[in-house]
Amino acid sequence: MPTFEPYRIKVVEPIPITTRERRERALEEAGYNPFNLDADVVTIDLLSDSGTGALSAEQQAAGLRGDETYAGARSFHRFRDVVADLTGFPHIYPVHQGRAAERVLFGTLLKPGQTVLSNTHFDTTRANVELRGCTAKDLPCAAYRDLDSDAPFKGDIDLEALEAELSGPDDVALVLMTITNNGGGGQPVSMANLRAAAEISRRHGVPFFLDAARFAENAWLVTQREPGYENHTPRQVAEEAFRIADGAVVSLKKDAIVHIGGLLALRDPELAKRCELLVIAGEGFRTYGGLSGRDLEMIAQGLLEVTEPEYLRARAEQTAYLADLAAEAGVDSVRPTGVHALYLNAGRLLPHLPPSRFPGFALATQLYLEGGIRCAELGSLYLGELDEAGGLVKPAPYELVRLAIPRRVYTQSHLEYVGEILAAIAKNPERVRGYRLTEIPPLLRHFNCRLAPVD
Ligand SMILES: *Cc1c(COP(=O)(O)O)cnc(C)c1O
């Protein structure tokens, strides 16, 4: 079979085409921080795959059927039925985003001083744990640390470390598995690891939850990589994964292919009753949770579309194609290639820039300057330790750039364009300048900092 995007385009949006001078000016005005750029100066936007997907005709049609009744809307029932079929959880609450589900769950379940264990906490998840006065501990498996290894499930949790933590002195409130492991290069978690981690948690009497933003992409990679799952559909894998857990927090801005939404799903009726109070107080009545009937309908439809094998195959192939283009250009990326993003190894491409000059950030900026491509650094600017003057005290373990791929938005020729710009940069990498920080906000640094180039 030839491979191509398994959809055709019915509605189009023009892409801004800019000049080098316009981009230089925009970047300078933005303090060189891509988060400060306006959409109308960005040609290809690979900053995030969150809420950036394209709706299908069926989702739009479902949106028109949205029932905007305050309580007990038909749209809530459609949403709940679809989520219940997929997950098997009896208690399901819509909320406005994934982080709202985290706040509700942690606000109910966590007591100050407790610990949450994870393969890797997502950044808002960590923030919500710490805001409760608790500690978020990451226990990634050993393979996770080797960017070049082709180990199939580098998103797994370290089971020995999990057993040790649960037998240790800390008061562990929750084990939370992120699928796929976004913090860890979008690497998948195997079903064997999920089952083993759930069994260990249960033996220690600790609830076992999923952070399931990319549940369908994880399921796809399981069908491709895990022995025994070759003949499963992604939908069957996803159903099985949810049934291993006691509950889930889900950002629907990823694998429900909608622009806004989240959900909290629970098995325990007592916990559900307590969480419901926080949902109503902070999000909205239990049958809408801060979303409109239109949103609930589009989510329900998106959750049916996202596990279609042809959709997932094409999406995974798109990312793999971009990885091939990068490799041909001489730019290494984190192996093996995942689905939602490609992580470029900027540290290796730009050895003339020490971590204190932020090579990941420098490559991201160069992609914008030369091609109007916006993407995010995942290196010492985001994860390193800084002193008050912005000097780097402890670098991040890697200097990466994340090219996140919005769902159903860009075609193969857009990716080829990204490959060409990357190849142009990789031809003369030593001309890429480093950066220094000029403004460092105390919190959420990467969103708000400003920088300047260093010659
Ligand atoms: C996006 C994301 C979240 C937070 O969800 P929002 O909808 O952005 O609030 C939590 N966990 C993971 C793994 C995510 O990717």
Short mmCIF file of C-alpha atoms and ligand atoms in Angstrom, two decimals:
data_model
loop_
_atom_site.label_atom_id
_atom_site.label_comp_id
_atom_site.label_asym_id
_atom_site.label_seq_id
_atom_site.Cartn_x
_atom_site.Cartn_y
_atom_site.Cartn_z
CA MET A 1 0.00 0.00 0.00
CA PRO A 2 1.32 3.49 -0.80
CA THR A 3 1.14 5.60 2.30
CA PHE A 4 -0.45 9.00 2.45
CA GLU A 5 -2.62 11.08 4.75
CA PRO A 6 -5.91 9.11 5.01
CA TYR A 7 -8.07 12.24 4.62
CA ARG A 8 -8.51 15.02 2.11
CA ILE A 9 -8.74 18.72 2.79
CA LYS A 10 -12.17 20.38 2.91
CA VAL A 11 -11.43 23.66 4.71
CA VAL A 12 -8.17 25.55 4.35
CA GLU A 13 -6.38 28.29 6.24
CA PRO A 14 -3.60 30.36 4.64
CA ILE A 15 -0.12 29.97 6.10
CA PRO A 16 1.79 33.21 6.83
CA ILE A 17 4.80 33.60 4.50
CA THR A 18 7.35 36.04 5.92
CA THR A 19 10.72 37.52 4.94
CA ARG A 20 13.95 36.96 6.80
CA GLU A 21 13.93 40.66 7.86
CA ARG A 22 10.38 40.35 9.25
CA ARG A 23 11.37 37.25 11.22
CA GLU A 24 14.52 38.88 12.59
CA ARG A 25 12.48 41.85 13.78
CA ALA A 26 9.74 39.66 15.25
CA LEU A 27 12.26 37.54 17.11
CA GLU A 28 14.06 40.55 18.53
CA GLU A 29 10.77 42.05 19.70
CA ALA A 30 9.91 38.68 21.27
CA GLY A 31 13.09 38.72 23.36
CA TYR A 32 14.06 35.69 21.25
CA ASN A 33 11.45 33.63 23.09
CA PRO A 34 9.25 31.70 20.60
CA PHE A 35 6.37 31.75 23.11
CA ASN A 36 6.23 35.54 22.55
CA LEU A 37 5.79 35.26 18.77
CA ASP A 38 2.39 35.98 17.24
CA ALA A 39 0.83 33.33 15.00
CA ASP A 40 0.88 35.66 11.99
CA VAL A 41 4.68 35.56 11.81
CA VAL A 42 4.91 31.74 12.10
CA THR A 43 4.96 29.66 8.91
CA ILE A 44 5.05 26.11 10.30
CA ASP A 45 4.04 25.88 13.96
CA LEU A 46 5.51 22.84 15.72
CA LEU A 47 5.42 24.37 19.21
CA SER A 48 2.78 21.98 20.54
CA ASP A 49 0.43 19.15 19.58
CA SER A 50 -2.00 20.32 22.28
CA GLY A 51 -5.33 21.70 21.07
CA THR A 52 -3.80 22.29 17.63
CA GLY A 53 -5.39 19.38 15.71
CA ALA A 54 -7.83 19.67 12.80
CA LEU A 55 -11.45 18.69 13.40
CA SER A 56 -13.11 16.19 11.08
CA ALA A 57 -16.35 16.88 9.22
CA GLU A 58 -18.05 14.40 11.59
CA GLN A 59 -16.76 16.31 14.62
CA GLN A 60 -18.06 19.59 13.20
CA ALA A 61 -21.41 17.97 12.50
CA ALA A 62 -21.50 16.53 16.03
CA GLY A 63 -20.73 20.02 17.35
CA LEU A 64 -23.90 21.33 15.71
CA ARG A 65 -25.88 18.69 17.60
CA GLY A 66 -24.47 20.01 20.89
CA ASP A 67 -27.13 20.26 23.58
CA GLU A 68 -26.41 23.32 25.70
CA THR A 69 -28.80 22.43 28.53
CA TYR A 70 -27.29 23.36 31.91
CA ALA A 71 -27.73 19.96 33.60
CA GLY A 72 -28.18 16.49 32.13
CA ALA A 73 -27.59 17.53 28.51
CA ARG A 74 -27.83 14.85 25.78
CA SER A 75 -24.27 15.77 24.84
CA PHE A 76 -23.05 14.77 28.29
CA HIS A 77 -24.65 11.35 27.89
CA ARG A 78 -23.03 10.85 24.50
CA PHE A 79 -19.65 11.91 25.97
CA ARG A 80 -20.06 9.66 29.00
CA ASP A 81 -21.14 6.63 26.95
CA VAL A 82 -18.15 6.91 24.62
CA VAL A 83 -15.67 7.40 27.50
CA ALA A 84 -17.24 4.57 29.53
CA ASP A 85 -16.99 2.17 26.56
CA LEU A 86 -13.36 3.11 26.02
CA THR A 87 -12.21 3.11 29.65
CA GLY A 88 -14.62 0.94 31.61
CA PHE A 89 -14.68 3.50 34.43
CA PRO A 90 -18.09 4.07 36.05
CA HIS A 91 -17.50 7.64 37.26
CA ILE A 92 -16.65 10.16 34.55
CA TYR A 93 -16.31 13.94 34.89
CA PRO A 94 -15.65 16.38 32.06
CA VAL A 95 -13.27 19.23 32.98
CA HIS A 96 -11.81 22.10 30.95
CA GLN A 97 -8.26 20.66 30.51
CA GLY A 98 -6.03 17.86 31.74
CA ARG A 99 -4.52 20.03 34.45
CA ALA A 100 -7.99 20.64 35.92
CA ALA A 101 -8.44 16.88 36.32
CA GLU A 102 -5.06 16.81 38.10
CA ARG A 103 -6.07 19.64 40.43
CA VAL A 104 -9.37 17.94 41.31
CA LEU A 105 -7.80 14.51 41.88
CA PHE A 106 -4.79 15.75 43.86
CA GLY A 107 -6.93 18.23 45.80
CA THR A 108 -9.05 15.29 46.96
CA LEU A 109 -6.52 12.49 47.30
CA LEU A 110 -3.23 14.06 48.43
CA LYS A 111 -2.30 15.17 51.95
CA PRO A 112 0.65 17.54 52.44
CA GLY A 113 3.93 15.65 52.90
CA GLN A 114 2.92 12.70 50.71
CA THR A 115 4.71 11.48 47.59
CA VAL A 116 3.48 10.73 44.06
CA LEU A 117 5.48 8.26 41.94
CA SER A 118 5.54 8.28 38.14
CA ASN A 119 7.54 7.08 35.14
CA THR A 120 7.86 10.86 34.50
CA HIS A 121 5.53 13.63 35.67
CA PHE A 122 4.34 16.07 33.03
CA ASP A 123 5.21 19.66 34.03
CA THR A 124 1.69 20.76 35.08
CA THR A 125 1.26 17.45 36.89
CA ARG A 126 4.40 18.07 38.90
CA ALA A 127 3.24 21.63 39.65
CA ASN A 128 -0.15 20.38 40.88
CA VAL A 129 1.52 17.77 43.12
CA GLU A 130 3.87 20.40 44.59
CA LEU A 131 1.05 22.91 45.08
CA ARG A 132 -0.50 20.35 47.47
CA GLY A 133 2.72 20.37 49.52
CA CYS A 134 3.68 16.94 48.16
CA THR A 135 6.72 15.53 46.34
CA ALA A 136 6.68 14.30 42.73
CA LYS A 137 9.27 11.55 42.14
CA ASP A 138 10.17 10.28 38.66
CA LEU A 139 11.28 6.66 38.28
CA PRO A 140 12.07 6.24 34.56
CA CYS A 141 13.55 2.93 33.43
CA ALA A 142 17.28 2.71 32.72
CA ALA A 143 16.87 2.59 28.90
CA TYR A 144 15.27 6.05 29.06
CA ARG A 145 18.65 7.69 29.63
CA ASP A 146 20.22 6.49 26.36
CA LEU A 147 18.96 8.78 23.56
CA ASP A 148 20.39 6.53 20.84
CA SER A 149 19.18 3.11 21.97
CA ASP A 150 16.32 1.54 20.02
CA ALA A 151 14.81 -0.12 23.10
CA PRO A 152 11.08 -0.36 22.31
CA PHE A 153 9.58 0.83 25.62
CA LYS A 154 11.78 3.57 27.02
CA GLY A 155 8.66 5.11 28.64
CA ASP A 156 8.42 2.26 31.18
CA ILE A 157 8.68 2.86 34.92
CA ASP A 158 11.63 1.24 36.76
CA LEU A 159 9.81 -1.60 38.54
CA GLU A 160 12.59 -2.28 41.06
CA ALA A 161 12.72 1.38 42.02
CA LEU A 162 8.92 1.40 42.33
CA GLU A 163 8.97 -1.61 44.65
CA ALA A 164 11.77 0.00 46.71
CA GLU A 165 9.96 3.35 47.00
CA LEU A 166 6.73 1.65 48.04
CA SER A 167 8.59 -0.37 50.68
CA GLY A 168 10.52 2.70 51.87
CA PRO A 169 9.77 5.40 54.45
CA ASP A 170 7.82 7.81 52.17
CA ASP A 171 4.04 8.01 52.43
CA VAL A 172 3.11 7.32 48.80
CA ALA A 173 -0.38 8.56 47.89
CA LEU A 174 -0.53 7.58 44.24
CA VAL A 175 1.31 5.94 41.36
CA LEU A 176 0.68 7.82 38.10
CA MET A 177 1.81 6.40 34.76
CA THR A 178 2.14 8.87 31.86
CA ILE A 179 1.26 7.21 28.51
CA THR A 180 3.05 8.00 26.30
CA ASN A 181 5.88 9.36 28.42
CA ASN A 182 5.86 12.96 27.18
CA GLY A 183 8.72 14.13 29.42
CA GLY A 184 10.80 11.24 28.11
CA GLY A 185 10.83 11.89 24.37
CA GLY A 186 7.27 10.64 23.80
CA GLN A 187 8.36 7.06 24.45
CA PRO A 188 5.68 4.40 24.99
CA VAL A 189 4.92 2.27 28.04
CA SER A 190 4.46 -1.48 27.48
CA MET A 191 1.37 -3.33 28.64
CA ALA A 192 3.65 -5.70 30.58
CA ASN A 193 5.11 -2.74 32.48
CA LEU A 194 1.66 -1.25 33.15
CA ARG A 195 0.38 -4.56 34.51
CA ALA A 196 3.45 -5.13 36.68
CA ALA A 197 3.40 -1.58 38.06
CA ALA A 198 -0.32 -1.91 38.83
CA GLU A 199 0.26 -5.22 40.62
CA ILE A 200 3.06 -3.73 42.76
CA SER A 201 0.96 -0.66 43.61
CA ARG A 202 -2.04 -2.79 44.53
CA ARG A 203 0.07 -5.03 46.75
CA HIS A 204 1.13 -1.93 48.67
CA GLY A 205 -2.45 -0.59 48.79
CA VAL A 206 -1.63 2.48 46.67
CA PRO A 207 -4.02 3.66 43.91
CA PHE A 208 -2.70 3.27 40.35
CA PHE A 209 -3.71 5.95 37.82
CA LEU A 210 -2.99 6.82 34.20
CA ASP A 211 -2.12 10.24 32.82
CA ALA A 212 -3.54 9.22 29.47
CA ALA A 213 -3.19 12.27 27.19
CA ARG A 214 -1.75 10.12 24.38
CA PHE A 215 -3.45 6.80 25.14
CA ALA A 216 -4.12 6.04 21.45
CA GLU A 217 -0.55 6.75 20.34
CA ASN A 218 0.73 4.54 23.16
CA ALA A 219 -1.69 1.81 22.05
CA TRP A 220 -0.47 2.10 18.45
CA LEU A 221 3.16 1.67 19.51
CA VAL A 222 2.18 -1.37 21.62
CA THR A 223 0.63 -3.04 18.54
CA GLN A 224 3.86 -2.32 16.64
CA ARG A 225 6.43 -3.23 19.29
CA GLU A 226 5.10 -5.52 22.04
CA PRO A 227 5.15 -9.30 21.51
CA GLY A 228 1.65 -10.73 21.90
CA TYR A 229 -0.09 -7.55 20.71
CA GLU A 230 0.65 -7.81 16.96
CA ASN A 231 -2.91 -8.82 16.19
CA HIS A 232 -4.66 -6.43 18.56
CA THR A 233 -6.29 -3.26 17.32
CA PRO A 234 -5.13 -0.02 18.97
CA ARG A 235 -8.63 0.28 20.37
CA GLN A 236 -8.35 -3.13 22.09
CA VAL A 237 -4.99 -2.17 23.59
CA ALA A 238 -6.35 1.15 24.84
CA GLU A 239 -9.39 -0.55 26.41
CA GLU A 240 -7.11 -3.04 28.16
CA ALA A 241 -4.76 -0.32 29.44
CA PHE A 242 -7.54 1.68 31.09
CA ARG A 243 -8.91 -1.47 32.72
CA ILE A 244 -5.57 -2.06 34.45
CA ALA A 245 -5.88 1.26 36.34
CA ASP A 246 -8.01 2.63 39.18
CA GLY A 247 -8.64 5.86 37.33
CA ALA A 248 -7.29 8.35 34.82
CA VAL A 249 -6.64 12.03 34.28
CA VAL A 250 -6.79 12.89 30.58
CA SER A 251 -6.03 15.98 28.54
CA LEU A 252 -8.43 15.70 25.62
CA LYS A 253 -6.48 18.35 23.69
CA LYS A 254 -4.21 15.61 22.40
CA ASP A 255 -5.81 12.27 21.53
CA ALA A 256 -9.43 13.46 21.42
CA ILE A 257 -8.32 15.80 18.57
CA VAL A 258 -10.24 18.80 19.95
CA HIS A 259 -9.19 22.31 20.87
CA ILE A 260 -10.18 22.16 24.54
CA GLY A 261 -11.22 19.58 27.12
CA GLY A 262 -10.16 17.12 29.77
CA LEU A 263 -11.63 14.37 31.89
CA LEU A 264 -11.32 12.62 35.23
CA ALA A 265 -12.38 8.97 35.36
CA LEU A 266 -12.61 6.92 38.55
CA ARG A 267 -13.52 3.45 39.73
CA ASP A 268 -14.02 4.15 43.46
CA PRO A 269 -17.49 5.63 44.18
CA GLU A 270 -16.40 7.24 47.46
CA LEU A 271 -13.46 9.01 45.83
CA ALA A 272 -15.76 10.05 42.98
CA LYS A 273 -18.21 11.66 45.39
CA ARG A 274 -15.43 13.70 46.97
CA CYS A 275 -13.91 14.71 43.63
CA GLU A 276 -17.33 15.77 42.36
CA LEU A 277 -17.42 18.58 44.94
CA LEU A 278 -14.23 20.09 43.54
CA VAL A 279 -15.45 19.63 39.96
CA ILE A 280 -18.63 21.58 40.74
CA ALA A 281 -16.82 24.24 42.78
CA GLY A 282 -14.05 24.85 40.26
CA GLU A 283 -15.12 23.62 36.83
CA GLY A 284 -18.90 23.46 36.52
CA PHE A 285 -21.83 21.13 37.17
CA ARG A 286 -20.92 17.44 36.86
CA THR A 287 -22.55 17.10 33.44
CA TYR A 288 -20.51 19.83 31.74
CA GLY A 289 -17.39 20.60 33.83
CA GLY A 290 -16.47 23.86 32.11
CA LEU A 291 -17.15 22.57 28.57
CA SER A 292 -20.01 23.35 26.20
CA GLY A 293 -22.34 20.68 24.82
CA ARG A 294 -20.67 21.32 21.48
CA ASP A 295 -17.25 20.48 22.98
CA LEU A 296 -18.57 17.28 24.59
CA GLU A 297 -19.97 16.09 21.24
CA MET A 298 -16.74 16.81 19.36
CA ILE A 299 -14.71 15.02 22.04
CA ALA A 300 -16.95 11.94 21.85
CA GLN A 301 -16.52 11.80 18.08
CA GLY A 302 -12.76 12.49 18.27
CA LEU A 303 -12.29 9.63 20.75
CA LEU A 304 -13.83 7.26 18.20
CA GLU A 305 -11.67 8.53 15.32
CA VAL A 306 -8.34 8.58 17.14
CA THR A 307 -7.99 4.81 17.52
CA GLU A 308 -8.59 4.15 13.79
CA PRO A 309 -5.53 2.14 12.67
CA GLU A 310 -5.19 4.02 9.37
CA TYR A 311 -5.14 7.36 11.14
CA LEU A 312 -2.54 6.19 13.68
CA ARG A 313 -0.41 4.49 11.05
CA ALA A 314 -0.28 7.63 8.92
CA ARG A 315 0.50 9.81 11.91
CA ALA A 316 3.34 7.57 13.08
CA GLU A 317 4.69 7.40 9.52
CA GLN A 318 4.63 11.17 9.25
CA THR A 319 6.84 11.51 12.31
CA ALA A 320 9.12 8.70 11.11
CA TYR A 321 9.42 10.44 7.72
CA LEU A 322 10.48 13.67 9.42
CA ALA A 323 13.05 11.66 11.43
CA ASP A 324 14.42 10.25 8.15
CA LEU A 325 14.65 13.74 6.64
CA ALA A 326 16.51 14.96 9.73
CA ALA A 327 18.89 11.98 9.58
CA GLU A 328 19.59 12.62 5.88
CA ALA A 329 20.36 16.22 6.78
CA GLY A 330 22.83 14.94 9.38
CA VAL A 331 20.74 15.76 12.45
CA ASP A 332 20.28 13.00 15.03
CA SER A 333 17.01 12.62 16.92
CA VAL A 334 15.98 10.63 19.98
CA ARG A 335 15.56 6.94 19.11
CA PRO A 336 13.29 5.18 18.51
CA THR A 337 11.02 7.77 16.89
CA GLY A 338 7.70 8.18 18.72
CA VAL A 339 4.46 9.60 17.37
CA HIS A 340 3.55 13.06 18.65
CA ALA A 341 6.92 14.75 18.18
CA LEU A 342 10.47 14.46 16.93
CA TYR A 343 13.20 15.35 19.45
CA LEU A 344 16.34 16.69 17.74
CA ASN A 345 19.71 16.23 19.41
CA ALA A 346 20.91 19.85 19.32
CA GLY A 347 23.80 19.20 21.68
CA ARG A 348 25.34 16.86 19.11
CA LEU A 349 24.69 19.15 16.12
CA LEU A 350 26.14 22.25 17.80
CA PRO A 351 29.17 21.07 19.79
CA HIS A 352 30.68 24.59 19.58
CA LEU A 353 27.96 25.82 21.96
CA PRO A 354 28.35 24.83 25.62
CA PRO A 355 25.14 24.17 27.61
CA SER A 356 25.46 27.67 29.12
CA ARG A 357 24.83 29.08 25.60
CA PHE A 358 21.69 26.94 25.26
CA PRO A 359 22.32 24.92 22.06
CA GLY A 360 18.74 23.57 21.98
CA PHE A 361 17.38 27.06 22.18
CA ALA A 362 19.87 28.21 19.53
CA LEU A 363 18.72 25.51 17.10
CA ALA A 364 15.04 26.30 17.74
CA THR A 365 15.73 29.99 17.09
CA GLN A 366 17.65 29.19 13.90
CA LEU A 367 14.74 27.12 12.58
CA TYR A 368 12.57 30.17 13.04
CA LEU A 369 15.05 32.65 11.55
CA GLU A 370 15.72 30.57 8.45
CA GLY A 371 12.31 29.01 7.87
CA GLY A 372 9.63 30.59 10.10
CA ILE A 373 9.39 27.23 11.92
CA ARG A 374 8.43 27.50 15.57
CA CYS A 375 9.37 24.77 18.05
CA ALA A 376 10.37 24.35 21.68
CA GLU A 377 13.68 23.80 23.45
CA LEU A 378 13.93 20.89 25.90
CA GLY A 379 17.37 21.42 27.36
CA SER A 380 19.23 23.57 29.84
CA LEU A 381 17.02 26.62 29.35
CA TYR A 382 13.95 24.60 30.35
CA LEU A 383 15.44 22.09 32.76
CA GLY A 384 18.87 23.38 33.85
CA GLU A 385 19.59 25.01 37.21
CA LEU A 386 20.41 28.73 37.03
CA ASP A 387 21.86 31.22 39.47
CA GLU A 388 20.21 34.62 40.07
CA ALA A 389 22.16 36.29 37.26
CA GLY A 390 21.03 33.65 34.75
CA GLY A 391 24.31 31.74 34.77
CA LEU A 392 23.95 28.00 34.27
CA VAL A 393 24.86 26.11 37.47
CA LYS A 394 23.75 22.63 36.44
CA PRO A 395 22.98 21.76 32.80
CA ALA A 396 20.11 19.50 31.75
CA PRO A 397 21.18 15.94 30.84
CA TYR A 398 20.40 16.64 27.15
CA GLU A 399 20.05 19.58 24.79
CA LEU A 400 16.99 18.75 22.68
CA VAL A 401 14.54 20.55 20.40
CA ARG A 402 10.99 19.24 20.21
CA LEU A 403 9.19 19.38 16.87
CA ALA A 404 5.61 18.60 17.93
CA ILE A 405 3.32 17.49 15.11
CA PRO A 406 -0.26 18.82 15.25
CA ARG A 407 -2.84 16.15 14.34
CA ARG A 408 -4.13 16.13 10.72
CA VAL A 409 -2.82 19.68 10.10
CA TYR A 410 0.35 19.49 8.00
CA THR A 411 0.99 17.43 4.86
CA GLN A 412 4.10 15.62 3.71
CA SER A 413 5.27 18.66 1.71
CA HIS A 414 5.21 20.81 4.86
CA LEU A 415 7.46 18.27 6.54
CA GLU A 416 9.76 18.24 3.51
CA TYR A 417 10.07 21.99 3.89
CA VAL A 418 11.09 21.53 7.54
CA GLY A 419 13.65 18.94 6.38
CA GLU A 420 15.10 21.41 3.84
CA ILE A 421 15.52 24.15 6.43
CA LEU A 422 17.12 21.68 8.81
CA ALA A 423 19.52 20.55 6.07
CA ALA A 424 20.49 24.17 5.34
CA ILE A 425 21.31 24.72 9.02
CA ALA A 426 23.20 21.42 9.33
CA LYS A 427 25.44 22.33 6.39
CA ASN A 428 27.13 25.07 8.42
CA PRO A 429 26.18 24.42 12.02
CA GLU A 430 29.09 26.43 13.42
CA ARG A 431 27.48 29.70 12.29
CA VAL A 432 24.55 29.16 14.73
CA ARG A 433 24.97 31.65 17.57
CA GLY A 434 24.50 30.95 21.25
CA TYR A 435 22.25 32.88 23.64
CA ARG A 436 22.31 34.36 27.11
CA LEU A 437 19.39 35.19 29.38
CA THR A 438 18.52 38.86 29.88
CA GLU A 439 15.30 38.44 31.89
CA ILE A 440 14.57 35.50 34.17
CA PRO A 441 11.14 35.27 35.78
CA PRO A 442 11.08 33.30 39.05
CA LEU A 443 8.40 30.84 37.85
CA LEU A 444 7.64 29.06 34.55
CA ARG A 445 10.88 30.38 33.14
CA HIS A 446 10.68 29.01 29.60
CA PHE A 447 7.33 30.71 28.92
CA ASN A 448 8.37 34.18 30.06
CA CYS A 449 12.14 34.59 29.85
CA ARG A 450 13.92 36.91 27.38
CA LEU A 451 17.31 36.30 25.76
CA ALA A 452 19.89 37.90 23.50
CA PRO A 453 22.32 36.36 21.00
CA VAL A 454 26.01 36.09 21.86
CA ASP A 455 28.61 36.33 19.07
C1 LIG B 1 -0.95 18.15 28.04
C2 LIG B 1 -0.70 17.22 29.14
C3 LIG B 1 -1.22 17.43 30.42
C4 LIG B 1 -1.99 18.67 30.79
O1 LIG B 1 -3.13 18.80 30.02
P1 LIG B 1 -3.72 20.23 29.59
O2 LIG B 1 -4.93 19.84 28.81
O3 LIG B 1 -2.70 20.93 28.80
O4 LIG B 1 -4.07 20.95 30.85
C5 LIG B 1 -0.95 16.48 31.40
N1 LIG B 1 -0.22 15.39 31.12
C6 LIG B 1 0.30 15.15 29.90
C7 LIG B 1 1.10 13.92 29.66
C8 LIG B 1 0.09 16.06 28.87
O5 LIG B 1 0.63 15.84 27.67
#
